[in-house]
PDB file of C-alpha atoms (C1' of nucleotides) in Angstrom:
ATOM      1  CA  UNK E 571      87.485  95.370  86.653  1.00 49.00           C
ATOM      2  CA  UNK E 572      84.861  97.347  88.676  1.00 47.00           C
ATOM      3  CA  UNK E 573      84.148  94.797  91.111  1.00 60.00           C
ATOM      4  CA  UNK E 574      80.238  96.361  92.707  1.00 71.00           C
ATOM      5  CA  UNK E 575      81.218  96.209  96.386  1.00 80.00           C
ATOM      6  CA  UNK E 576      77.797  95.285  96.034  1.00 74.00           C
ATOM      7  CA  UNK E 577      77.839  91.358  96.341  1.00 74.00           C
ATOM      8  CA  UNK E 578      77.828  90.807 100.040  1.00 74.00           C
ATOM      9  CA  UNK E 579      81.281  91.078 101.506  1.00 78.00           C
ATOM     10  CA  UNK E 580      83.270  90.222 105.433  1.00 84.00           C
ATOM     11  CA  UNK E 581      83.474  93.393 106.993  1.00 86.00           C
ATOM     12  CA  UNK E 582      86.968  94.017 105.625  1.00 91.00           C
ATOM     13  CA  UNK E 583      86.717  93.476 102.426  1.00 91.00           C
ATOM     14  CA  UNK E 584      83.630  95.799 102.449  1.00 91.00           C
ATOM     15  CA  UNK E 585      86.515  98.486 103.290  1.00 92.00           C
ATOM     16  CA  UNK E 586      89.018  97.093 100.906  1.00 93.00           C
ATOM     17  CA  UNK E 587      86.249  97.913  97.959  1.00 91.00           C
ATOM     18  CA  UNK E 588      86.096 101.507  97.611  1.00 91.00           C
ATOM     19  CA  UNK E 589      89.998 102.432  97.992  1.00 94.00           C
ATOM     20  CA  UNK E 590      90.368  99.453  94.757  1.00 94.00           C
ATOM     21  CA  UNK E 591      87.561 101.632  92.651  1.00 91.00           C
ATOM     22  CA  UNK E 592      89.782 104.813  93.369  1.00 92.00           C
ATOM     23  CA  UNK E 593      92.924 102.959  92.496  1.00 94.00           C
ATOM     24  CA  UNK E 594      91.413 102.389  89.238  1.00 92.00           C
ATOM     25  CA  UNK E 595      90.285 105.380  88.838  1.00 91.00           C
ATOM     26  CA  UNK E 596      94.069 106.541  88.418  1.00 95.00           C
ATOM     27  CA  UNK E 597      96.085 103.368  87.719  1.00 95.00           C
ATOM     28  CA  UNK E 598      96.892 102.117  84.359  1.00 94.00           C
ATOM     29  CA  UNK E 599      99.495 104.129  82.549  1.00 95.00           C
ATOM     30  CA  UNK E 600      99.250 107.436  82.146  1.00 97.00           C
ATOM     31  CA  UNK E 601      96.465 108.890  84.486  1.00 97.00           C
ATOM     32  CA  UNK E 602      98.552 110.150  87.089  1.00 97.00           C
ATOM     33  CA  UNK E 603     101.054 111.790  84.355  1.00 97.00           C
ATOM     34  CA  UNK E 604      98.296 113.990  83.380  1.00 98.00           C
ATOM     35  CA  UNK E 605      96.386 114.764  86.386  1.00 97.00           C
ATOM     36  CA  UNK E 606      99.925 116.066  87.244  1.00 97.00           C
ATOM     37  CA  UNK E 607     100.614 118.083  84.110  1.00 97.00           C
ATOM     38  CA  UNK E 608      97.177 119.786  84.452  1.00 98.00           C
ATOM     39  CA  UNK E 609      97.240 120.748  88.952  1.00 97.00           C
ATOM     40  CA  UNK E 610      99.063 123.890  88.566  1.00 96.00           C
ATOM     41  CA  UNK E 611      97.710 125.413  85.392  1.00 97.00           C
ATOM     42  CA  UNK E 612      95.345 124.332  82.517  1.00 98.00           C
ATOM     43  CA  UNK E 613      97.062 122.720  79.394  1.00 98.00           C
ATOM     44  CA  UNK E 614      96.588 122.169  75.977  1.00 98.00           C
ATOM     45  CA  UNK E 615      96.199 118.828  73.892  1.00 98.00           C
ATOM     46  CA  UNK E 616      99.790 119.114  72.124  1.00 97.00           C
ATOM     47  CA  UNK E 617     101.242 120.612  75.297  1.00 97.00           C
ATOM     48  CA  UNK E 618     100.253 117.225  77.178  1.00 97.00           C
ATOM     49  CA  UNK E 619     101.751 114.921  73.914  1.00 97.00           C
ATOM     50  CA  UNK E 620     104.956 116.579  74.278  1.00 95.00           C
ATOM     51  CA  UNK E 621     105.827 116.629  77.797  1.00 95.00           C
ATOM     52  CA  UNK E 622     104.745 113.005  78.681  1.00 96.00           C
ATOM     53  CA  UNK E 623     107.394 111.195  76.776  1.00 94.00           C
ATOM     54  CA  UNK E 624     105.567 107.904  74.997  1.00 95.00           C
ATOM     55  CA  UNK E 625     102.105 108.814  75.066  1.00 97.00           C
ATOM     56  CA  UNK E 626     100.237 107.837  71.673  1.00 97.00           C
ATOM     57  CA  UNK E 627      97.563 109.800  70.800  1.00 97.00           C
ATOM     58  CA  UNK E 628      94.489 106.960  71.391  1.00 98.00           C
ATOM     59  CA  UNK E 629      95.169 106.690  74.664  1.00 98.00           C
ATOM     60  CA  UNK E 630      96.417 110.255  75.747  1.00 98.00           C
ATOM     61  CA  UNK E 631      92.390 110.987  74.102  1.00 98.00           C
ATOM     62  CA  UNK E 632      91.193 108.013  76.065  1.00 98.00           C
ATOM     63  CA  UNK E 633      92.810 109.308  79.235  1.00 98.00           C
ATOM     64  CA  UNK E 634      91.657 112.530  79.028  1.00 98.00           C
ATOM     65  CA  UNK E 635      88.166 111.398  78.368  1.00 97.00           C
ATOM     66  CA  UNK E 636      88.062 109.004  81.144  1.00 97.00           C
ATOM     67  CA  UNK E 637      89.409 112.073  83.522  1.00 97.00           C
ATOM     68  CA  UNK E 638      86.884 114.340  82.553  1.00 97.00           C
ATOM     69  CA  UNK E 639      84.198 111.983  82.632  1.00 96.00           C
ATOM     70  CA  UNK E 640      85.188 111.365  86.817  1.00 96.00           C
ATOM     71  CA  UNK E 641      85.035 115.012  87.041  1.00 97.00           C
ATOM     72  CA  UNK E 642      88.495 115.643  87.663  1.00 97.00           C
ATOM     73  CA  UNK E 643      89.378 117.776  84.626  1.00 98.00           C
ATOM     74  CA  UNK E 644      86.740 120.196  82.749  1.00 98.00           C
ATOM     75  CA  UNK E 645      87.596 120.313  79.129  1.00 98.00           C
ATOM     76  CA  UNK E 646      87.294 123.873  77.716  1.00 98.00           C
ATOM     77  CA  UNK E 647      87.293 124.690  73.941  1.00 97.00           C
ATOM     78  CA  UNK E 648      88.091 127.997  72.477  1.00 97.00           C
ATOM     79  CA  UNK E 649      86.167 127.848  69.097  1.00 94.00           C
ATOM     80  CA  UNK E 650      89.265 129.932  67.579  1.00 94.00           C
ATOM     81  CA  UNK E 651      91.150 129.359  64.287  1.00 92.00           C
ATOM     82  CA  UNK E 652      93.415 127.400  64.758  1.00 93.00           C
ATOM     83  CA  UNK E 653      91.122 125.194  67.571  1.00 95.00           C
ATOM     84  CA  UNK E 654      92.722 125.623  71.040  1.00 97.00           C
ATOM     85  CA  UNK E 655      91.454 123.217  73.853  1.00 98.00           C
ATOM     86  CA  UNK E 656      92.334 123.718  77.601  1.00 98.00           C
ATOM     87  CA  UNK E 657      92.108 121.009  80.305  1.00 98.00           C
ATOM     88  CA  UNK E 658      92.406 122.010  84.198  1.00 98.00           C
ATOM     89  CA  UNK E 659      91.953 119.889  87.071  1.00 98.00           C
ATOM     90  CA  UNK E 660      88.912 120.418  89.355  1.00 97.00           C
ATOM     91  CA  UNK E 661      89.171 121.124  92.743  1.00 97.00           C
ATOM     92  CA  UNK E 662      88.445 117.462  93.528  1.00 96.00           C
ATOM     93  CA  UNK E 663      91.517 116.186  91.629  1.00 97.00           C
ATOM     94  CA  UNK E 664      93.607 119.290  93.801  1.00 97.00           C
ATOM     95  CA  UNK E 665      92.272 117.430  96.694  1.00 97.00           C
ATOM     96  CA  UNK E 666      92.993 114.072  95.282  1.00 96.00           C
ATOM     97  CA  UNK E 667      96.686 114.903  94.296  1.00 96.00           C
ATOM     98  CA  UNK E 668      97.128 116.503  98.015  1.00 96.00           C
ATOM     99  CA  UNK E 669      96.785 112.399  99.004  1.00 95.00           C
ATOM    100  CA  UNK E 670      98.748 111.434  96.233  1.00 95.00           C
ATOM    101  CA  UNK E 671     101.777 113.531  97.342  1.00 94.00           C
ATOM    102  CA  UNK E 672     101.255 111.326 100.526  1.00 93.00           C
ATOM    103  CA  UNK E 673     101.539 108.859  98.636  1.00 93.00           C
ATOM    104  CA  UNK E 674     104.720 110.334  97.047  1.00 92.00           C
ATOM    105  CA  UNK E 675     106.544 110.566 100.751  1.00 94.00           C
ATOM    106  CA  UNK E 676     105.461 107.075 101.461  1.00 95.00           C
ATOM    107  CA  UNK E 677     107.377 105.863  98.663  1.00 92.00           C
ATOM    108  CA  UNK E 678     110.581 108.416  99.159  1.00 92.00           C
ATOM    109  CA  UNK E 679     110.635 107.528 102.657  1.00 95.00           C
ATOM    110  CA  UNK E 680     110.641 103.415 101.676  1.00 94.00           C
ATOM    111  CA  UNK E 681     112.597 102.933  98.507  1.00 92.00           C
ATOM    112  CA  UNK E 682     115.844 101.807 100.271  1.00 93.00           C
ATOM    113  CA  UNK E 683     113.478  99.230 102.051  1.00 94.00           C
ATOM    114  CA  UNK E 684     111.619  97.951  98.863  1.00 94.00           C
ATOM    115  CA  UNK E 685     114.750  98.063  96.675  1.00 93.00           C
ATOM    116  CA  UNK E 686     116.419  96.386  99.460  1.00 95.00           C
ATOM    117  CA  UNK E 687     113.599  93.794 100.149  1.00 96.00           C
ATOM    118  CA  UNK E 688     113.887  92.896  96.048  1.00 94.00           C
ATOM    119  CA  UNK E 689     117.074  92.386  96.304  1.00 94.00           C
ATOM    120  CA  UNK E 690     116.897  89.747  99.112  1.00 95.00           C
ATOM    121  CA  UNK E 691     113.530  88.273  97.662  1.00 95.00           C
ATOM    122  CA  UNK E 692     115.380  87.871  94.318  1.00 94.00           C
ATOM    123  CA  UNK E 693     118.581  86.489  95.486  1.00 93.00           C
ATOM    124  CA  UNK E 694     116.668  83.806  98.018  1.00 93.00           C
ATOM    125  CA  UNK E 695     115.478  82.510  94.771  1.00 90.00           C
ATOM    126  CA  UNK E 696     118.182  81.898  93.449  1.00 84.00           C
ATOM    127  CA  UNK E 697     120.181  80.263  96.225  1.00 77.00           C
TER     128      UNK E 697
ATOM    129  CA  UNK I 262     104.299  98.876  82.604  1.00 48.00           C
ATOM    130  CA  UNK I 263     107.307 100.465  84.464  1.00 46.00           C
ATOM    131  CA  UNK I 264     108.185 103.631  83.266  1.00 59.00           C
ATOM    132  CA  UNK I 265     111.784 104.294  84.879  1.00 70.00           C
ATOM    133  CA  UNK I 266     111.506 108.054  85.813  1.00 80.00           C
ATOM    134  CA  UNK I 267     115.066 107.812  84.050  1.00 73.00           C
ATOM    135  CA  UNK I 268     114.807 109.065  80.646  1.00 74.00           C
ATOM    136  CA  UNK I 269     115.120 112.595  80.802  1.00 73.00           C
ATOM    137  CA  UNK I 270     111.885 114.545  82.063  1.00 78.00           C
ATOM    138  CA  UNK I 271     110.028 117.583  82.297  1.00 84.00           C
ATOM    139  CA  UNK I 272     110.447 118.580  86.018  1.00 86.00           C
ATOM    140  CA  UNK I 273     106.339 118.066  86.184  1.00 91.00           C
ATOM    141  CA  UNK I 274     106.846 114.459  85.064  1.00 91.00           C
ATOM    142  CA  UNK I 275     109.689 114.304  86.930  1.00 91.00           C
ATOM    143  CA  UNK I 276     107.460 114.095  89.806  1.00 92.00           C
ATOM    144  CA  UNK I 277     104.557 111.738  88.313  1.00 94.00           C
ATOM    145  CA  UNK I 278     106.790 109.224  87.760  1.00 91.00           C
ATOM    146  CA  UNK I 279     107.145 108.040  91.397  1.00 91.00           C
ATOM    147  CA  UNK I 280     103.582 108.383  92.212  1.00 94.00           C
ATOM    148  CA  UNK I 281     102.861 106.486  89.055  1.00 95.00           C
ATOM    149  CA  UNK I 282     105.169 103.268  90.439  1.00 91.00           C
ATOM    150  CA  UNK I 283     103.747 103.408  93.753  1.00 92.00           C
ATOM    151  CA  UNK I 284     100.544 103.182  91.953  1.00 94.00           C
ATOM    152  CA  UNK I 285     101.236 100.424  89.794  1.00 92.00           C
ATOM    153  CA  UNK I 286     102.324  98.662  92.838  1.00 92.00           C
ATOM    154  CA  UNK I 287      99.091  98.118  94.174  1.00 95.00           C
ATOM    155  CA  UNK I 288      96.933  98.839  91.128  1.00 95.00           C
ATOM    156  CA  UNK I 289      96.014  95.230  89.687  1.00 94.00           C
ATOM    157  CA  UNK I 290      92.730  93.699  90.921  1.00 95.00           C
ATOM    158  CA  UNK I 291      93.435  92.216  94.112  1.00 97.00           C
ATOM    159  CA  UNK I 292      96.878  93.760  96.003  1.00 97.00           C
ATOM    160  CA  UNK I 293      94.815  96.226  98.129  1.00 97.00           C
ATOM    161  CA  UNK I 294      92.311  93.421  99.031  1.00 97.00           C
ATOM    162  CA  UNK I 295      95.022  91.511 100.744  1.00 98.00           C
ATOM    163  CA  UNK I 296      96.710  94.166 101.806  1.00 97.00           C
ATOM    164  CA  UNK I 297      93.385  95.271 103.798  1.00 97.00           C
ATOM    165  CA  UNK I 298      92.945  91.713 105.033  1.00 97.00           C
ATOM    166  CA  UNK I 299      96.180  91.282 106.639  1.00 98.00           C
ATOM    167  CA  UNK I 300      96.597  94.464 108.375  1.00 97.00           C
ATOM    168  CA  UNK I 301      95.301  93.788 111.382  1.00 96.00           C
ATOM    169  CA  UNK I 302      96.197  89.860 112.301  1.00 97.00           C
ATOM    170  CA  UNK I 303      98.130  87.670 110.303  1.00 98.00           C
ATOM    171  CA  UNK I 304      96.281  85.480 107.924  1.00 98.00           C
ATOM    172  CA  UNK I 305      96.462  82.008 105.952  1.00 98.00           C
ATOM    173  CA  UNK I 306      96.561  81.482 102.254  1.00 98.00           C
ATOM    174  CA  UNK I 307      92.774  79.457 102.366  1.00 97.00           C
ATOM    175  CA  UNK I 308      91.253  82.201 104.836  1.00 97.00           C
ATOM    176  CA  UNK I 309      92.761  85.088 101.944  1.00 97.00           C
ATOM    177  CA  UNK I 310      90.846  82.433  99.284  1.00 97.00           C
ATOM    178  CA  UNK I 311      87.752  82.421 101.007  1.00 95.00           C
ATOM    179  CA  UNK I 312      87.567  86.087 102.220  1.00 95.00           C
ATOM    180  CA  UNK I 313      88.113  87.492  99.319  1.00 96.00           C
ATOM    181  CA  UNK I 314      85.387  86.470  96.646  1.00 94.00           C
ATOM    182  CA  UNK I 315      85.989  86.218  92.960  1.00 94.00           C
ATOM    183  CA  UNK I 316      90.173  85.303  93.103  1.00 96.00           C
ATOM    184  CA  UNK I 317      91.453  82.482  91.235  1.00 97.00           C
ATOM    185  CA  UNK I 318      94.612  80.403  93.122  1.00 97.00           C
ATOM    186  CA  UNK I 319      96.352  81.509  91.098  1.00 97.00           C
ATOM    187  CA  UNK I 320      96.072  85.491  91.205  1.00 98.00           C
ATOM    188  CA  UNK I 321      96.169  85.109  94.656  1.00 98.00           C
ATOM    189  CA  UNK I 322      99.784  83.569  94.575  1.00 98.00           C
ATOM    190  CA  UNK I 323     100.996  85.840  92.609  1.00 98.00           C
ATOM    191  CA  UNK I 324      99.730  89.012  94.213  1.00 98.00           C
ATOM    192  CA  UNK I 325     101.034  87.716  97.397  1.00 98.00           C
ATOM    193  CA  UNK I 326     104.270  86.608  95.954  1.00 97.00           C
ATOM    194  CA  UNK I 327     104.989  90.037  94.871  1.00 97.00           C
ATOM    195  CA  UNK I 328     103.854  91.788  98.151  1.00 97.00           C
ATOM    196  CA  UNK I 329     106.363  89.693  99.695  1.00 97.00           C
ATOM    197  CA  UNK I 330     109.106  90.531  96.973  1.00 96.00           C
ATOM    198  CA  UNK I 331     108.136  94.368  97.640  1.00 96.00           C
ATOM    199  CA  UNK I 332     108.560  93.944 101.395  1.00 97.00           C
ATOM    200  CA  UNK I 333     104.789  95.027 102.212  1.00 97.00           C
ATOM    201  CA  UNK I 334     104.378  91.106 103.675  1.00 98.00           C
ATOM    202  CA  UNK I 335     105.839  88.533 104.867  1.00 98.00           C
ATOM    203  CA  UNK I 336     105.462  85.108 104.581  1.00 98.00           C
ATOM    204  CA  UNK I 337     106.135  82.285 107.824  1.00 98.00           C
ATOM    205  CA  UNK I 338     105.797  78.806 107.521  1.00 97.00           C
ATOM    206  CA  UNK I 339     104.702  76.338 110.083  1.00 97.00           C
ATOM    207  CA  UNK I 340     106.530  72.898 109.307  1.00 94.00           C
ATOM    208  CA  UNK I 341     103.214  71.191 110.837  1.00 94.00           C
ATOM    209  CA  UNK I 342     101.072  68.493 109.209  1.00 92.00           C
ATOM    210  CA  UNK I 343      99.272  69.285 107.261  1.00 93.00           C
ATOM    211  CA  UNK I 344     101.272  72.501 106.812  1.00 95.00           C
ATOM    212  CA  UNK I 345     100.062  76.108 107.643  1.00 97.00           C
ATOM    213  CA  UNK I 346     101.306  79.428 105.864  1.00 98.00           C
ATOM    214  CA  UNK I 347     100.616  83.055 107.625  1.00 98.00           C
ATOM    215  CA  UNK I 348     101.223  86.049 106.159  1.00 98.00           C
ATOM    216  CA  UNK I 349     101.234  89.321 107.822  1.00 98.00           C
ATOM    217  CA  UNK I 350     101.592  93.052 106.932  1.00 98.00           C
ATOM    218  CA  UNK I 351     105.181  95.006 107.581  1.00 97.00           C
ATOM    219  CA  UNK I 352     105.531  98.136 109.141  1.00 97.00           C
ATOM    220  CA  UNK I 353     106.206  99.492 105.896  1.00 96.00           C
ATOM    221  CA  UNK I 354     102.806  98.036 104.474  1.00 97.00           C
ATOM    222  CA  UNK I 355     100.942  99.379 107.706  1.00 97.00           C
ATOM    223  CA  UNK I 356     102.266 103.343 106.883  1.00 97.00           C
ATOM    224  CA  UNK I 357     101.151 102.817 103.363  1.00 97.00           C
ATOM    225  CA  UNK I 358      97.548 101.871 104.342  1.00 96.00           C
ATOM    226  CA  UNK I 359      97.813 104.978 106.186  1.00 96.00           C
ATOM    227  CA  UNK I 360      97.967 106.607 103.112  1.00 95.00           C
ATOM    228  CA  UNK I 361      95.391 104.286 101.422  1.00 95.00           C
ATOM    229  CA  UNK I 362      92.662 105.606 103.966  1.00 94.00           C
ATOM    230  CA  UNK I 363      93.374 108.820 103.297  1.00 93.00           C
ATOM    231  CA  UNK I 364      92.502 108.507  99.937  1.00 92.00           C
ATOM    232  CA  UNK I 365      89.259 106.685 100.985  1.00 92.00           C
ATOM    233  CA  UNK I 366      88.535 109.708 103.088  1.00 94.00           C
ATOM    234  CA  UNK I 367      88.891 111.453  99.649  1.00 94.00           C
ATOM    235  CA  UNK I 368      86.543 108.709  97.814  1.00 92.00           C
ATOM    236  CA  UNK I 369      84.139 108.708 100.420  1.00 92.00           C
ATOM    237  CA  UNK I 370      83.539 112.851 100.418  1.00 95.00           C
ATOM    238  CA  UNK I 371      83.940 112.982  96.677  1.00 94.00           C
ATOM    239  CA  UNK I 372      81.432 110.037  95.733  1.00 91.00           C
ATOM    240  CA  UNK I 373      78.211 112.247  94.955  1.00 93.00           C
ATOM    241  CA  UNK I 374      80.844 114.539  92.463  1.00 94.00           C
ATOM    242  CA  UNK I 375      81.371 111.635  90.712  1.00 94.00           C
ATOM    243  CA  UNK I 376      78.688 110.289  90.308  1.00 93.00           C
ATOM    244  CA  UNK I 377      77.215 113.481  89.529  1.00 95.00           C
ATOM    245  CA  UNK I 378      80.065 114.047  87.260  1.00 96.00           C
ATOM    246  CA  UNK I 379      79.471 110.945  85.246  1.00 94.00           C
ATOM    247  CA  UNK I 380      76.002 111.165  84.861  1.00 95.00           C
ATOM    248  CA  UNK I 381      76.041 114.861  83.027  1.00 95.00           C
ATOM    249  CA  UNK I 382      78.940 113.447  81.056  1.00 95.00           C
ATOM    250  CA  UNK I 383      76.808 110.448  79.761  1.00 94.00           C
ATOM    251  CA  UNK I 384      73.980 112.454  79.446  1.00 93.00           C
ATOM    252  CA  UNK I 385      75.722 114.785  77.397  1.00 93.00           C
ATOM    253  CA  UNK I 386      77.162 112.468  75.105  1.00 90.00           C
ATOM    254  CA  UNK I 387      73.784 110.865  74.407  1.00 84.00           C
ATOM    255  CA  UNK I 388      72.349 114.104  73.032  1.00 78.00           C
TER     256      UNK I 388
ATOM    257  C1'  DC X1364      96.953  72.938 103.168  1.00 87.11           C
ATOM    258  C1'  DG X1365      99.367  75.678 100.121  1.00 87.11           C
ATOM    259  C1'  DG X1366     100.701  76.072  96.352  1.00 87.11           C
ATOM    260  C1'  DG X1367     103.218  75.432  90.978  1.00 87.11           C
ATOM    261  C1'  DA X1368     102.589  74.648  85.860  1.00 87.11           C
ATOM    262  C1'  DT X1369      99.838  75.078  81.832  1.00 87.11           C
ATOM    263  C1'  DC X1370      96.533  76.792  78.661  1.00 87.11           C
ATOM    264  C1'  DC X1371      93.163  80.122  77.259  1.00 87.11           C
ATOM    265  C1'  DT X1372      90.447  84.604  77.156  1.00 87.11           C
ATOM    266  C1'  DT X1373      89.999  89.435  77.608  1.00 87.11           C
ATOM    267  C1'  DA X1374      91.370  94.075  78.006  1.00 87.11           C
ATOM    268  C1'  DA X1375      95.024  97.603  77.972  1.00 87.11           C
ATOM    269  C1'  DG X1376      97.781  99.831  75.203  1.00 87.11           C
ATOM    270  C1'  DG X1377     100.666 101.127  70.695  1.00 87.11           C
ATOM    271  C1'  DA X1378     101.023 102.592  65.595  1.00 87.11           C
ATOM    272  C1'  DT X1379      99.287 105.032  62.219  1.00 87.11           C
ATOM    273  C1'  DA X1380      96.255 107.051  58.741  1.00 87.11           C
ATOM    274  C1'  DC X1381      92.538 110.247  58.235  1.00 87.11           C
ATOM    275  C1'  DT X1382      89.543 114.698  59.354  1.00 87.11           C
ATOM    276  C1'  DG X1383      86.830 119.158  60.740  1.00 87.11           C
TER     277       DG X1383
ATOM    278  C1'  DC Y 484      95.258 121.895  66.409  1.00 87.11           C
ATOM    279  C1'  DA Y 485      92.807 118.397  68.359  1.00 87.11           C
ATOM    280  C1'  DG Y 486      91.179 114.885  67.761  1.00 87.11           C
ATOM    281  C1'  DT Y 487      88.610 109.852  65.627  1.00 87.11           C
ATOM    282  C1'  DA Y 488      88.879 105.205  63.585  1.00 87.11           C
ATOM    283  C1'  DT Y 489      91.183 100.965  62.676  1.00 87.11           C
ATOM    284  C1'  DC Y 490      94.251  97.372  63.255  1.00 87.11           C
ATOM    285  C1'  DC Y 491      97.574  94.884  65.915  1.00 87.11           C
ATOM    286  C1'  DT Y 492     100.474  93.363  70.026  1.00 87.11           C
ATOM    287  C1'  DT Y 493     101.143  92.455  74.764  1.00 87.11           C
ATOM    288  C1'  DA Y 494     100.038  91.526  79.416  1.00 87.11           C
ATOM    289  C1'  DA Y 495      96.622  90.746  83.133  1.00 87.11           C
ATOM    290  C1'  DG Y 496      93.844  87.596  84.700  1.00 87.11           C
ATOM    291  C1'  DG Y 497      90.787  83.080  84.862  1.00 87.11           C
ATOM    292  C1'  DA Y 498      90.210  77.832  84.773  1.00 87.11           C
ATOM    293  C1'  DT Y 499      92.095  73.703  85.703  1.00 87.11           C
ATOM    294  C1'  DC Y 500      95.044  69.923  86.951  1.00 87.11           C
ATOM    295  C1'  DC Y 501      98.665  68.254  89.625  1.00 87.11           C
ATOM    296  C1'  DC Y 502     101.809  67.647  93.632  1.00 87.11           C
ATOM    297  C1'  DG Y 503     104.490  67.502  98.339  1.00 87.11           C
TER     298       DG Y 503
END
DNA sequence: CGGGATCCTTAAGGATACTG
DNA sequence: CAGTATCCTTAAGGATCCCG
């Protein structure tokens, strides 16, 4: 999935190559819900499997690993009995969430449009 | 893949959710890639093909198809022999790559972190 | 030229049992 | 509590052929 941006590209796709790689970075299912959960204060492994509804264990690990790994949570363990583990964004992933709430008003500000644009798309097809 | 923020939520999930569907809408390997190349001038189905190295027909057809459904493109057809097919970015699709740069702004300051980041996390793993 | 239809491969993700 | 390991299902994507 990590295409290089290496293989020479046009001049626009050259641009086109970095913003996929951060996509990545937080697409697939449940990045974003945990970046989220951990901006205002650090959280716990069970605290994260109970308030994102679905989340299996695998990839709630996976996620997390994948997040730290990018350096945008540091993973903190408290060698107490029972273990107690703390993840808290970085100030890079504060800075990235700052452009995802952009994001966030993008898509408030359009939903009429793109529900409405569905809604024509889908009924042109079936005429 | 799309979670419908409806199922009752914490109030911090409450607030993933959205960013997580704008997400999904251009995660996949090639939305952003068209997106990018018809921003500025409209463009044909074989100049996407060609521009954009590594897409299958089919891929392309179907990212385009649903940037049309989602109202981030649209699609005009020239009834000429042989026949010719532009599409070109909305006004909706132009605010969102507003957004998109910003978080290459992000990507671009944040690229040493990560690599950084990634590195030491390797690293650490292989001791 | 601009696709649609079909088949196949790979990777993302889910379920669950086990452990320091 | 905070994971790891294993097995299985689904969906994204690639290759190819055909057609107006």
């Amino acid at each position: 999935m990590s295409d290089d941006c290496e293989t020479p590209l046009s001049d626009v796709q050259a641009e086109a190559c970095p913003i996929v790689q951060i996509i990545d970075r937080v697409a697939g299912k449940w990045s974003v819900s945990i970046l989220v959960a951990a901006i205002r204060e650090p959280v716990r492994y069970t605290e994260l499997e109970r308030s994102i509804p679905g989340i299996s264990r695998r990839m709630l690990t996976l996620t997390l690993r994948n997040l730290e790994r990018d350096g945008l949570l540091t993973r903190t363990v408290y060698p107490t009995v029972p273990p107690k583990v703390e993840y808290r964004a970085t100030e890079s992933a504060r800075e990235l969430y700052g452009h995802l709430t952009g994001l966030l008003a993008w898509a408030e500000r359009h939903q009429p449009d793109i529900i409405e644009a569905r809604r024509a798309y889908d009924q042109a097809l079936a005429a």
